[in-house]
Amino acid sequence: MIHQTRTPASPDHRLYTLAGMVLRLPKRTVQVCLLMVLLILSAAGIALLLGDYRLSIGEAVAALFGMGNDPLASYFVQQQRAPRIVAAVLVGAALGASGALFQSLSANPLGSPDVIGFTVGAATGALLQIIIFGGGPLAIAVGALAGGFLTACIVYALAWRGGLNGIRLVLVGIGVASVLQGLNSLLVVRASLEAAQTATQWQAGSFNAMTWSTAGVALICVAVLLPIALTLSRPLNVMLSGDDLATALGVKVERRRSQIVMVGVALVSLAVAVAGPIAFVALAAPQLARRLTRHGGVGVGAAALMGGLLVLVSDILAQRLFAPTQLPVGVITGSLGGIYLIWLLAREWRKGF
């Protein structure tokens, strides 16, 4: 049960009690999050209806809950569209939450996993499993996780100079990502034709052929990792004021920083393992969420919802934009994210001069 009260000293904030925890959240943040939930549900409803096998609202609802008389409708809704929708929202939420953690940790809007190389590193680990070692989804997930963590260790080791500087982290990350991108291309070029085709399709990021088994694993992982990320956002908010002040307030900075990196890398590695490297969602989702909520904190929850919405809408566009041809969702997010990145770089350049 969630209870809310208004704090007398701050009428724009509310206290929410959830499972014994007291959360103090801005009223606008709660309203924006509720709006994004409604938009996600609306987009999910649209995704259930659209496709080569068109359905009415009544037919889709009946098929979803197993009450329909059309076995073909039940198959498309329950086995094709529903797991794809669930996976898209979960992958987007993982990317959005990971982006919020790393952007706040680096104190830089460009410090997202895609820019600083963690997404590419996870992709490298997964490609090694696909092309060289072989194995099923579990092996690919392990490879993505190992690649993401190894890349994070390399980037942080190279960027650390008595402390973590956001600009240095981004520059080192871009360099490491470029090297790994070249390695990924080399792996694909040297692979067999069948393995190269599989790897190329996977690298574009796609929810095609999504199954409930994969979506279920993603659901379990997100259900474990996202609450941890939300818990870590509280000390991370204190760390935004500086390591010295955070230490004075009782935050064990280095331990918390390591925990944040581990959870953030696990989230992005999960997303890569499920759907491949989907570009720019981790970069754009936290920034868009902050602009809507007008809240300067970490904002893991809002970023996760924004990420889920972005990936779900992008997947709908990927399916229907050039129907019956289905584009990889990474093509849509990459195109939109590239425009956003140009705008963000121009904005940062204007602020710097």
mmCIF file with all atom_site columns, C-alpha atoms in Angstrom, residues 117-273:
data_model
loop_
_atom_site.group_PDB
_atom_site.id
_atom_site.type_symbol
_atom_site.label_atom_id
_atom_site.label_alt_id
_atom_site.label_comp_id
_atom_site.label_asym_id
_atom_site.label_entity_id
_atom_site.label_seq_id
_atom_site.pdbx_PDB_ins_code
_atom_site.Cartn_x
_atom_site.Cartn_y
_atom_site.Cartn_z
_atom_site.occupancy
_atom_site.B_iso_or_equiv
_atom_site.pdbx_formal_charge
_atom_site.auth_seq_id
_atom_site.auth_comp_id
_atom_site.auth_asym_id
_atom_site.auth_atom_id
_atom_site.pdbx_PDB_model_num
ATOM 1   C CA . GLY A 1 117 ? 31.912 2.305   -24.352 1.00 0.00 ? 117 GLY A CA 1
ATOM 2   C CA . PHE A 1 118 ? 30.056 0.019   -21.954 1.00 0.00 ? 118 PHE A CA 1
ATOM 3   C CA . THR A 1 119 ? 27.356 -0.868  -24.492 1.00 0.00 ? 119 THR A CA 1
ATOM 4   C CA . VAL A 1 120 ? 29.979 -1.627  -27.149 1.00 0.00 ? 120 VAL A CA 1
ATOM 5   C CA . GLY A 1 121 ? 31.958 -3.676  -24.612 1.00 0.00 ? 121 GLY A CA 1
ATOM 6   C CA . ALA A 1 122 ? 28.892 -5.737  -23.747 1.00 0.00 ? 122 ALA A CA 1
ATOM 7   C CA . ALA A 1 123 ? 28.302 -6.229  -27.471 1.00 0.00 ? 123 ALA A CA 1
ATOM 8   C CA . THR A 1 124 ? 31.903 -7.417  -27.901 1.00 0.00 ? 124 THR A CA 1
ATOM 9   C CA . GLY A 1 125 ? 31.449 -10.041 -25.207 1.00 0.00 ? 125 GLY A CA 1
ATOM 10  C CA . ALA A 1 126 ? 28.207 -11.223 -26.776 1.00 0.00 ? 126 ALA A CA 1
ATOM 11  C CA . LEU A 1 127 ? 29.736 -11.330 -30.268 1.00 0.00 ? 127 LEU A CA 1
ATOM 12  C CA . LEU A 1 128 ? 32.608 -13.475 -29.001 1.00 0.00 ? 128 LEU A CA 1
ATOM 13  C CA . GLN A 1 129 ? 30.020 -15.948 -27.741 1.00 0.00 ? 129 GLN A CA 1
ATOM 14  C CA . ILE A 1 130 ? 27.999 -15.858 -30.978 1.00 0.00 ? 130 ILE A CA 1
ATOM 15  C CA . ILE A 1 131 ? 30.923 -16.130 -33.407 1.00 0.00 ? 131 ILE A CA 1
ATOM 16  C CA . ILE A 1 132 ? 33.730 -17.957 -31.598 1.00 0.00 ? 132 ILE A CA 1
ATOM 17  C CA . PHE A 1 133 ? 32.454 -19.916 -28.609 1.00 0.00 ? 133 PHE A CA 1
ATOM 18  C CA . GLY A 1 134 ? 28.856 -20.507 -29.631 1.00 0.00 ? 134 GLY A CA 1
ATOM 19  C CA . GLY A 1 135 ? 26.040 -21.155 -27.196 1.00 0.00 ? 135 GLY A CA 1
ATOM 20  C CA . GLY A 1 136 ? 22.474 -20.123 -26.579 1.00 0.00 ? 136 GLY A CA 1
ATOM 21  C CA . PRO A 1 137 ? 20.877 -17.049 -24.986 1.00 0.00 ? 137 PRO A CA 1
ATOM 22  C CA . LEU A 1 138 ? 22.385 -17.784 -21.560 1.00 0.00 ? 138 LEU A CA 1
ATOM 23  C CA . ALA A 1 139 ? 25.917 -17.926 -22.971 1.00 0.00 ? 139 ALA A CA 1
ATOM 24  C CA . ILE A 1 140 ? 25.320 -14.685 -24.874 1.00 0.00 ? 140 ILE A CA 1
ATOM 25  C CA . ALA A 1 141 ? 24.050 -13.034 -21.687 1.00 0.00 ? 141 ALA A CA 1
ATOM 26  C CA . VAL A 1 142 ? 27.140 -14.166 -19.764 1.00 0.00 ? 142 VAL A CA 1
ATOM 27  C CA . GLY A 1 143 ? 29.373 -12.896 -22.574 1.00 0.00 ? 143 GLY A CA 1
ATOM 28  C CA . ALA A 1 144 ? 27.613 -9.521  -22.615 1.00 0.00 ? 144 ALA A CA 1
ATOM 29  C CA . LEU A 1 145 ? 27.927 -9.194  -18.843 1.00 0.00 ? 145 LEU A CA 1
ATOM 30  C CA . ALA A 1 146 ? 31.623 -10.111 -18.885 1.00 0.00 ? 146 ALA A CA 1
ATOM 31  C CA . GLY A 1 147 ? 32.328 -7.744  -21.777 1.00 0.00 ? 147 GLY A CA 1
ATOM 32  C CA . GLY A 1 148 ? 30.515 -4.878  -20.092 1.00 0.00 ? 148 GLY A CA 1
ATOM 33  C CA . PHE A 1 149 ? 32.313 -5.314  -16.763 1.00 0.00 ? 149 PHE A CA 1
ATOM 34  C CA . LEU A 1 150 ? 35.738 -5.696  -18.375 1.00 0.00 ? 150 LEU A CA 1
ATOM 35  C CA . THR A 1 151 ? 35.178 -2.554  -20.442 1.00 0.00 ? 151 THR A CA 1
ATOM 36  C CA . ALA A 1 152 ? 34.060 -0.650  -17.352 1.00 0.00 ? 152 ALA A CA 1
ATOM 37  C CA . CYS A 1 153 ? 37.225 -1.691  -15.515 1.00 0.00 ? 153 CYS A CA 1
ATOM 38  C CA . ILE A 1 154 ? 39.422 -0.572  -18.427 1.00 0.00 ? 154 ILE A CA 1
ATOM 39  C CA . VAL A 1 155 ? 37.652 2.777   -18.877 1.00 0.00 ? 155 VAL A CA 1
ATOM 40  C CA . TYR A 1 156 ? 37.703 3.634   -15.183 1.00 0.00 ? 156 TYR A CA 1
ATOM 41  C CA . ALA A 1 157 ? 41.334 2.558   -14.780 1.00 0.00 ? 157 ALA A CA 1
ATOM 42  C CA . LEU A 1 158 ? 42.398 4.797   -17.672 1.00 0.00 ? 158 LEU A CA 1
ATOM 43  C CA . ALA A 1 159 ? 40.203 7.728   -16.607 1.00 0.00 ? 159 ALA A CA 1
ATOM 44  C CA . TRP A 1 160 ? 41.120 7.689   -12.909 1.00 0.00 ? 160 TRP A CA 1
ATOM 45  C CA . ARG A 1 161 ? 43.663 10.334  -11.918 1.00 0.00 ? 161 ARG A CA 1
ATOM 46  C CA . GLY A 1 162 ? 43.236 10.816  -8.189  1.00 0.00 ? 162 GLY A CA 1
ATOM 47  C CA . GLY A 1 163 ? 39.513 11.117  -8.827  1.00 0.00 ? 163 GLY A CA 1
ATOM 48  C CA . LEU A 1 164 ? 36.891 10.766  -11.521 1.00 0.00 ? 164 LEU A CA 1
ATOM 49  C CA . ASN A 1 165 ? 36.617 13.647  -13.990 1.00 0.00 ? 165 ASN A CA 1
ATOM 50  C CA . GLY A 1 166 ? 33.534 13.645  -16.212 1.00 0.00 ? 166 GLY A CA 1
ATOM 51  C CA . ILE A 1 167 ? 35.238 15.035  -19.316 1.00 0.00 ? 167 ILE A CA 1
ATOM 52  C CA . ARG A 1 168 ? 38.182 12.628  -18.997 1.00 0.00 ? 168 ARG A CA 1
ATOM 53  C CA . LEU A 1 169 ? 35.796 9.706   -18.529 1.00 0.00 ? 169 LEU A CA 1
ATOM 54  C CA . VAL A 1 170 ? 33.877 10.592  -21.697 1.00 0.00 ? 170 VAL A CA 1
ATOM 55  C CA . LEU A 1 171 ? 37.043 11.049  -23.774 1.00 0.00 ? 171 LEU A CA 1
ATOM 56  C CA . VAL A 1 172 ? 38.593 7.786   -22.569 1.00 0.00 ? 172 VAL A CA 1
ATOM 57  C CA . GLY A 1 173 ? 35.288 5.999   -23.078 1.00 0.00 ? 173 GLY A CA 1
ATOM 58  C CA . ILE A 1 174 ? 34.960 7.253   -26.648 1.00 0.00 ? 174 ILE A CA 1
ATOM 59  C CA . GLY A 1 175 ? 38.474 6.007   -27.404 1.00 0.00 ? 175 GLY A CA 1
ATOM 60  C CA . VAL A 1 176 ? 37.846 2.570   -25.891 1.00 0.00 ? 176 VAL A CA 1
ATOM 61  C CA . ALA A 1 177 ? 34.494 2.339   -27.694 1.00 0.00 ? 177 ALA A CA 1
ATOM 62  C CA . SER A 1 178 ? 36.199 3.090   -31.019 1.00 0.00 ? 178 SER A CA 1
ATOM 63  C CA . VAL A 1 179 ? 38.749 0.318   -30.463 1.00 0.00 ? 179 VAL A CA 1
ATOM 64  C CA . LEU A 1 180 ? 36.041 -2.165  -29.494 1.00 0.00 ? 180 LEU A CA 1
ATOM 65  C CA . GLN A 1 181 ? 33.880 -1.158  -32.447 1.00 0.00 ? 181 GLN A CA 1
ATOM 66  C CA . GLY A 1 182 ? 36.793 -1.969  -34.730 1.00 0.00 ? 182 GLY A CA 1
ATOM 67  C CA . LEU A 1 183 ? 37.226 -5.316  -32.962 1.00 0.00 ? 183 LEU A CA 1
ATOM 68  C CA . ASN A 1 184 ? 33.530 -6.067  -33.435 1.00 0.00 ? 184 ASN A CA 1
ATOM 69  C CA . SER A 1 185 ? 33.798 -5.346  -37.154 1.00 0.00 ? 185 SER A CA 1
ATOM 70  C CA . LEU A 1 186 ? 36.859 -7.605  -37.389 1.00 0.00 ? 186 LEU A CA 1
ATOM 71  C CA . LEU A 1 187 ? 35.005 -10.426 -35.639 1.00 0.00 ? 187 LEU A CA 1
ATOM 72  C CA . VAL A 1 188 ? 32.108 -10.181 -38.089 1.00 0.00 ? 188 VAL A CA 1
ATOM 73  C CA . VAL A 1 189 ? 34.388 -10.005 -41.149 1.00 0.00 ? 189 VAL A CA 1
ATOM 74  C CA . ARG A 1 190 ? 36.394 -13.071 -40.082 1.00 0.00 ? 190 ARG A CA 1
ATOM 75  C CA . ALA A 1 191 ? 33.338 -15.129 -39.108 1.00 0.00 ? 191 ALA A CA 1
ATOM 76  C CA . SER A 1 192 ? 31.611 -17.762 -41.207 1.00 0.00 ? 192 SER A CA 1
ATOM 77  C CA . LEU A 1 193 ? 28.789 -16.553 -43.440 1.00 0.00 ? 193 LEU A CA 1
ATOM 78  C CA . GLU A 1 194 ? 26.056 -17.913 -41.191 1.00 0.00 ? 194 GLU A CA 1
ATOM 79  C CA . ALA A 1 195 ? 27.623 -16.550 -37.997 1.00 0.00 ? 195 ALA A CA 1
ATOM 80  C CA . ALA A 1 196 ? 28.300 -13.184 -39.672 1.00 0.00 ? 196 ALA A CA 1
ATOM 81  C CA . GLN A 1 197 ? 24.657 -12.871 -40.741 1.00 0.00 ? 197 GLN A CA 1
ATOM 82  C CA . THR A 1 198 ? 23.448 -13.705 -37.236 1.00 0.00 ? 198 THR A CA 1
ATOM 83  C CA . ALA A 1 199 ? 25.904 -11.255 -35.658 1.00 0.00 ? 199 ALA A CA 1
ATOM 84  C CA . THR A 1 200 ? 25.050 -8.454  -38.097 1.00 0.00 ? 200 THR A CA 1
ATOM 85  C CA . GLN A 1 201 ? 21.327 -8.793  -37.437 1.00 0.00 ? 201 GLN A CA 1
ATOM 86  C CA . TRP A 1 202 ? 21.932 -8.936  -33.695 1.00 0.00 ? 202 TRP A CA 1
ATOM 87  C CA . GLN A 1 203 ? 24.193 -5.850  -33.744 1.00 0.00 ? 203 GLN A CA 1
ATOM 88  C CA . ALA A 1 204 ? 21.385 -3.707  -35.170 1.00 0.00 ? 204 ALA A CA 1
ATOM 89  C CA . GLY A 1 205 ? 19.250 -4.299  -32.079 1.00 0.00 ? 205 GLY A CA 1
ATOM 90  C CA . SER A 1 206 ? 15.957 -6.064  -32.623 1.00 0.00 ? 206 SER A CA 1
ATOM 91  C CA . PHE A 1 207 ? 13.005 -7.685  -30.853 1.00 0.00 ? 207 PHE A CA 1
ATOM 92  C CA . ASN A 1 208 ? 12.168 -9.973  -33.751 1.00 0.00 ? 208 ASN A CA 1
ATOM 93  C CA . ALA A 1 209 ? 11.513 -13.575 -32.693 1.00 0.00 ? 209 ALA A CA 1
ATOM 94  C CA . MET A 1 210 ? 11.194 -12.499 -29.054 1.00 0.00 ? 210 MET A CA 1
ATOM 95  C CA . THR A 1 211 ? 9.901  -15.279 -26.796 1.00 0.00 ? 211 THR A CA 1
ATOM 96  C CA . TRP A 1 212 ? 8.365  -15.398 -23.346 1.00 0.00 ? 212 TRP A CA 1
ATOM 97  C CA . SER A 1 213 ? 11.409 -17.254 -21.999 1.00 0.00 ? 213 SER A CA 1
ATOM 98  C CA . THR A 1 214 ? 13.722 -14.365 -22.919 1.00 0.00 ? 214 THR A CA 1
ATOM 99  C CA . ALA A 1 215 ? 11.222 -11.727 -21.790 1.00 0.00 ? 215 ALA A CA 1
ATOM 100 C CA . GLY A 1 216 ? 10.742 -13.619 -18.521 1.00 0.00 ? 216 GLY A CA 1
ATOM 101 C CA . VAL A 1 217 ? 14.467 -13.640 -17.771 1.00 0.00 ? 217 VAL A CA 1
ATOM 102 C CA . ALA A 1 218 ? 14.582 -9.906  -18.530 1.00 0.00 ? 218 ALA A CA 1
ATOM 103 C CA . LEU A 1 219 ? 11.642 -9.328  -16.181 1.00 0.00 ? 219 LEU A CA 1
ATOM 104 C CA . ILE A 1 220 ? 13.343 -11.171 -13.317 1.00 0.00 ? 220 ILE A CA 1
ATOM 105 C CA . CYS A 1 221 ? 16.644 -9.335  -13.828 1.00 0.00 ? 221 CYS A CA 1
ATOM 106 C CA . VAL A 1 222 ? 15.018 -5.901  -14.044 1.00 0.00 ? 222 VAL A CA 1
ATOM 107 C CA . ALA A 1 223 ? 12.868 -6.689  -10.994 1.00 0.00 ? 223 ALA A CA 1
ATOM 108 C CA . VAL A 1 224 ? 16.096 -7.341  -9.054  1.00 0.00 ? 224 VAL A CA 1
ATOM 109 C CA . LEU A 1 225 ? 18.374 -4.642  -10.488 1.00 0.00 ? 225 LEU A CA 1
ATOM 110 C CA . LEU A 1 226 ? 15.994 -1.677  -10.745 1.00 0.00 ? 226 LEU A CA 1
ATOM 111 C CA . PRO A 1 227 ? 15.130 -1.514  -7.010  1.00 0.00 ? 227 PRO A CA 1
ATOM 112 C CA . ILE A 1 228 ? 18.861 -1.699  -6.244  1.00 0.00 ? 228 ILE A CA 1
ATOM 113 C CA . ALA A 1 229 ? 19.463 1.181   -8.662  1.00 0.00 ? 229 ALA A CA 1
ATOM 114 C CA . LEU A 1 230 ? 16.695 3.189   -6.984  1.00 0.00 ? 230 LEU A CA 1
ATOM 115 C CA . THR A 1 231 ? 18.272 2.514   -3.586  1.00 0.00 ? 231 THR A CA 1
ATOM 116 C CA . LEU A 1 232 ? 21.718 3.579   -4.812  1.00 0.00 ? 232 LEU A CA 1
ATOM 117 C CA . SER A 1 233 ? 20.307 6.796   -6.263  1.00 0.00 ? 233 SER A CA 1
ATOM 118 C CA . ARG A 1 234 ? 19.925 8.199   -2.746  1.00 0.00 ? 234 ARG A CA 1
ATOM 119 C CA . PRO A 1 235 ? 23.657 8.187   -1.848  1.00 0.00 ? 235 PRO A CA 1
ATOM 120 C CA . LEU A 1 236 ? 24.431 9.147   -5.447  1.00 0.00 ? 236 LEU A CA 1
ATOM 121 C CA . ASN A 1 237 ? 22.326 12.283  -5.000  1.00 0.00 ? 237 ASN A CA 1
ATOM 122 C CA . VAL A 1 238 ? 24.540 13.173  -2.034  1.00 0.00 ? 238 VAL A CA 1
ATOM 123 C CA . MET A 1 239 ? 27.685 12.412  -4.064  1.00 0.00 ? 239 MET A CA 1
ATOM 124 C CA . LEU A 1 240 ? 26.588 14.968  -6.668  1.00 0.00 ? 240 LEU A CA 1
ATOM 125 C CA . SER A 1 241 ? 27.605 17.641  -4.145  1.00 0.00 ? 241 SER A CA 1
ATOM 126 C CA . GLY A 1 242 ? 31.196 16.371  -4.134  1.00 0.00 ? 242 GLY A CA 1
ATOM 127 C CA . ASP A 1 243 ? 33.116 13.474  -2.616  1.00 0.00 ? 243 ASP A CA 1
ATOM 128 C CA . ASP A 1 244 ? 34.328 15.465  0.398   1.00 0.00 ? 244 ASP A CA 1
ATOM 129 C CA . LEU A 1 245 ? 30.839 16.577  1.429   1.00 0.00 ? 245 LEU A CA 1
ATOM 130 C CA . ALA A 1 246 ? 29.423 13.114  0.792   1.00 0.00 ? 246 ALA A CA 1
ATOM 131 C CA . THR A 1 247 ? 32.131 11.569  2.987   1.00 0.00 ? 247 THR A CA 1
ATOM 132 C CA . ALA A 1 248 ? 31.407 14.122  5.709   1.00 0.00 ? 248 ALA A CA 1
ATOM 133 C CA . LEU A 1 249 ? 27.730 13.127  5.554   1.00 0.00 ? 249 LEU A CA 1
ATOM 134 C CA . GLY A 1 250 ? 28.599 9.478   6.075   1.00 0.00 ? 250 GLY A CA 1
ATOM 135 C CA . VAL A 1 251 ? 28.553 8.168   2.510   1.00 0.00 ? 251 VAL A CA 1
ATOM 136 C CA . LYS A 1 252 ? 31.263 5.594   1.770   1.00 0.00 ? 252 LYS A CA 1
ATOM 137 C CA . VAL A 1 253 ? 32.032 7.104   -1.604  1.00 0.00 ? 253 VAL A CA 1
ATOM 138 C CA . GLU A 1 254 ? 34.320 4.497   -3.152  1.00 0.00 ? 254 GLU A CA 1
ATOM 139 C CA . ARG A 1 255 ? 32.161 1.582   -2.061  1.00 0.00 ? 255 ARG A CA 1
ATOM 140 C CA . ARG A 1 256 ? 29.025 3.275   -3.384  1.00 0.00 ? 256 ARG A CA 1
ATOM 141 C CA . ARG A 1 257 ? 30.762 4.219   -6.629  1.00 0.00 ? 257 ARG A CA 1
ATOM 142 C CA . SER A 1 258 ? 31.772 0.600   -7.201  1.00 0.00 ? 258 SER A CA 1
ATOM 143 C CA . GLN A 1 259 ? 28.238 -0.600  -6.463  1.00 0.00 ? 259 GLN A CA 1
ATOM 144 C CA . ILE A 1 260 ? 26.746 1.952   -8.859  1.00 0.00 ? 260 ILE A CA 1
ATOM 145 C CA . VAL A 1 261 ? 29.129 0.898   -11.631 1.00 0.00 ? 261 VAL A CA 1
ATOM 146 C CA . MET A 1 262 ? 28.312 -2.779  -11.092 1.00 0.00 ? 262 MET A CA 1
ATOM 147 C CA . VAL A 1 263 ? 24.550 -2.230  -11.182 1.00 0.00 ? 263 VAL A CA 1
ATOM 148 C CA . GLY A 1 264 ? 24.743 0.155   -14.149 1.00 0.00 ? 264 GLY A CA 1
ATOM 149 C CA . VAL A 1 265 ? 26.885 -2.249  -16.175 1.00 0.00 ? 265 VAL A CA 1
ATOM 150 C CA . ALA A 1 266 ? 24.590 -5.157  -15.260 1.00 0.00 ? 266 ALA A CA 1
ATOM 151 C CA . LEU A 1 267 ? 21.566 -3.203  -16.522 1.00 0.00 ? 267 LEU A CA 1
ATOM 152 C CA . VAL A 1 268 ? 23.126 -2.261  -19.849 1.00 0.00 ? 268 VAL A CA 1
ATOM 153 C CA . SER A 1 269 ? 24.558 -5.767  -20.310 1.00 0.00 ? 269 SER A CA 1
ATOM 154 C CA . LEU A 1 270 ? 21.102 -7.226  -19.723 1.00 0.00 ? 270 LEU A CA 1
ATOM 155 C CA . ALA A 1 271 ? 19.649 -4.943  -22.390 1.00 0.00 ? 271 ALA A CA 1
ATOM 156 C CA . VAL A 1 272 ? 22.379 -5.904  -24.861 1.00 0.00 ? 272 VAL A CA 1
ATOM 157 C CA . ALA A 1 273 ? 21.926 -9.620  -24.152 1.00 0.00 ? 273 ALA A CA 1
#
